[in-house]
mmCIF file of C-alpha atoms in Angstrom:
data_model
loop_
_atom_site.group_PDB
_atom_site.id
_atom_site.type_symbol
_atom_site.label_atom_id
_atom_site.label_comp_id
_atom_site.label_asym_id
_atom_site.label_seq_id
_atom_site.Cartn_x
_atom_site.Cartn_y
_atom_site.Cartn_z
ATOM 1 C CA MET A 1 -86.120 -49.820 -11.265
ATOM 2 C CA SER A 2 -82.499 -50.432 -10.336
ATOM 3 C CA ARG A 3 -80.268 -52.703 -12.339
ATOM 4 C CA THR A 4 -79.052 -55.937 -10.833
ATOM 5 C CA PHE A 5 -75.424 -56.778 -10.280
ATOM 6 C CA GLN A 6 -75.635 -59.429 -12.992
ATOM 7 C CA GLU A 7 -76.925 -56.906 -15.535
ATOM 8 C CA ILE A 8 -74.161 -54.451 -14.726
ATOM 9 C CA GLU A 9 -71.525 -57.195 -14.841
ATOM 10 C CA ARG A 10 -72.815 -58.448 -18.203
ATOM 11 C CA ASP A 11 -72.798 -54.942 -19.680
ATOM 12 C CA ALA A 12 -69.315 -54.214 -18.302
ATOM 13 C CA ALA A 13 -67.981 -57.445 -19.829
ATOM 14 C CA HIS A 14 -68.987 -56.159 -23.270
ATOM 15 C CA LEU A 15 -67.019 -52.903 -22.941
ATOM 16 C CA PRO A 16 -63.796 -52.484 -24.919
ATOM 17 C CA ALA A 17 -60.713 -53.666 -23.028
ATOM 18 C CA LYS A 18 -59.464 -50.141 -22.265
ATOM 19 C CA ASP A 19 -62.842 -49.146 -20.806
ATOM 20 C CA ARG A 20 -62.920 -52.317 -18.662
ATOM 21 C CA GLU A 21 -59.434 -51.463 -17.416
ATOM 22 C CA VAL A 22 -60.472 -47.911 -16.471
ATOM 23 C CA LEU A 23 -63.643 -49.204 -14.792
ATOM 24 C CA ALA A 24 -61.665 -51.794 -12.809
ATOM 25 C CA GLU A 25 -59.182 -49.158 -11.645
ATOM 26 C CA ARG A 26 -62.006 -46.853 -10.537
ATOM 27 C CA LEU A 27 -63.782 -49.637 -8.676
ATOM 28 C CA ILE A 28 -60.579 -50.666 -6.914
ATOM 29 C CA ARG A 29 -59.874 -47.040 -6.024
ATOM 30 C CA SER A 30 -63.385 -46.760 -4.566
ATOM 31 C CA LEU A 31 -62.453 -49.470 -2.030
ATOM 32 C CA LYS A 32 -59.493 -47.475 -0.714
ATOM 33 C CA HIS A 33 -61.188 -46.546 2.559
ATOM 34 C CA GLU A 34 -62.983 -49.843 3.111
ATOM 35 C CA PRO A 35 -61.612 -52.038 5.917
ATOM 36 C CA LEU A 36 -59.606 -55.066 4.808
ATOM 37 C CA THR A 37 -61.085 -58.518 5.238
ATOM 38 C CA GLU A 38 -59.249 -61.029 7.427
ATOM 39 C CA VAL A 39 -58.008 -62.774 4.282
ATOM 40 C CA ASP A 40 -56.710 -59.500 2.806
ATOM 41 C CA GLU A 41 -54.977 -58.660 6.088
ATOM 42 C CA ALA A 42 -53.318 -62.089 6.086
ATOM 43 C CA TRP A 43 -52.092 -61.559 2.500
ATOM 44 C CA VAL A 44 -50.699 -58.126 3.376
ATOM 45 C CA LYS A 45 -48.783 -59.637 6.307
ATOM 46 C CA GLU A 46 -47.480 -62.440 4.087
ATOM 47 C CA ALA A 47 -46.385 -59.985 1.392
ATOM 48 C CA GLU A 48 -44.604 -57.862 3.998
ATOM 49 C CA ARG A 49 -42.907 -60.963 5.423
ATOM 50 C CA ARG A 50 -41.706 -62.041 1.982
ATOM 51 C CA PHE A 51 -40.516 -58.543 1.087
ATOM 52 C CA SER A 52 -38.586 -58.278 4.353
ATOM 53 C CA ALA A 53 -36.948 -61.647 3.710
ATOM 54 C CA TRP A 54 -35.976 -60.523 0.206
ATOM 55 C CA ARG A 55 -34.493 -57.261 1.516
ATOM 56 C CA ARG A 56 -32.462 -59.167 4.128
ATOM 57 C CA GLY A 57 -31.154 -61.409 1.359
ATOM 58 C CA SER A 58 -32.616 -64.579 2.817
ATOM 59 C CA ARG A 59 -34.940 -64.959 -0.202
ATOM 60 C CA VAL A 60 -34.127 -64.738 -3.884
ATOM 61 C CA GLY A 61 -36.456 -63.026 -6.323
ATOM 62 C CA VAL A 62 -37.820 -64.662 -9.464
ATOM 63 C CA PRO A 63 -37.494 -62.905 -12.829
ATOM 64 C CA ARG A 64 -40.885 -61.523 -13.833
ATOM 65 C CA GLU A 65 -40.846 -63.336 -17.177
ATOM 66 C CA ARG A 66 -40.543 -66.672 -15.390
ATOM 67 C CA ALA A 67 -43.160 -65.710 -12.790
ATOM 68 C CA PHE A 68 -45.704 -64.574 -15.394
ATOM 69 C CA LYS A 69 -45.040 -67.627 -17.559
ATOM 70 C CA ARG A 70 -45.764 -69.871 -14.576
ATOM 71 C CA ILE A 71 -48.900 -67.906 -13.659
ATOM 72 C CA ARG A 72 -50.208 -68.072 -17.235
ATOM 73 C CA LYS A 73 -49.549 -71.801 -17.341
ATOM 74 C CA GLU A 74 -51.371 -72.361 -14.050
ATOM 75 C CA LEU A 75 -54.327 -70.282 -15.295
ATOM 76 C CA GLY A 76 -54.395 -72.150 -18.595
ATOM 77 C CA TRP A 77 -53.638 -69.065 -20.703
#
């Protein structure tokens, strides 16, 4: 009998943080050769557009501390 996605997800959630991190990295790496979804492709194009604007000097970067603080606040962390 094969395990369901929910069972695997539940078990993975109980792993120590370092093991979850390693598992996540391996799962992400396993997607390397999968085609991007339309949404992913759109995000890649947007990231490239923003990076190009930053390199040209037409956009200013945000210090990472400020960016992460804002992200944490928006996520309720």
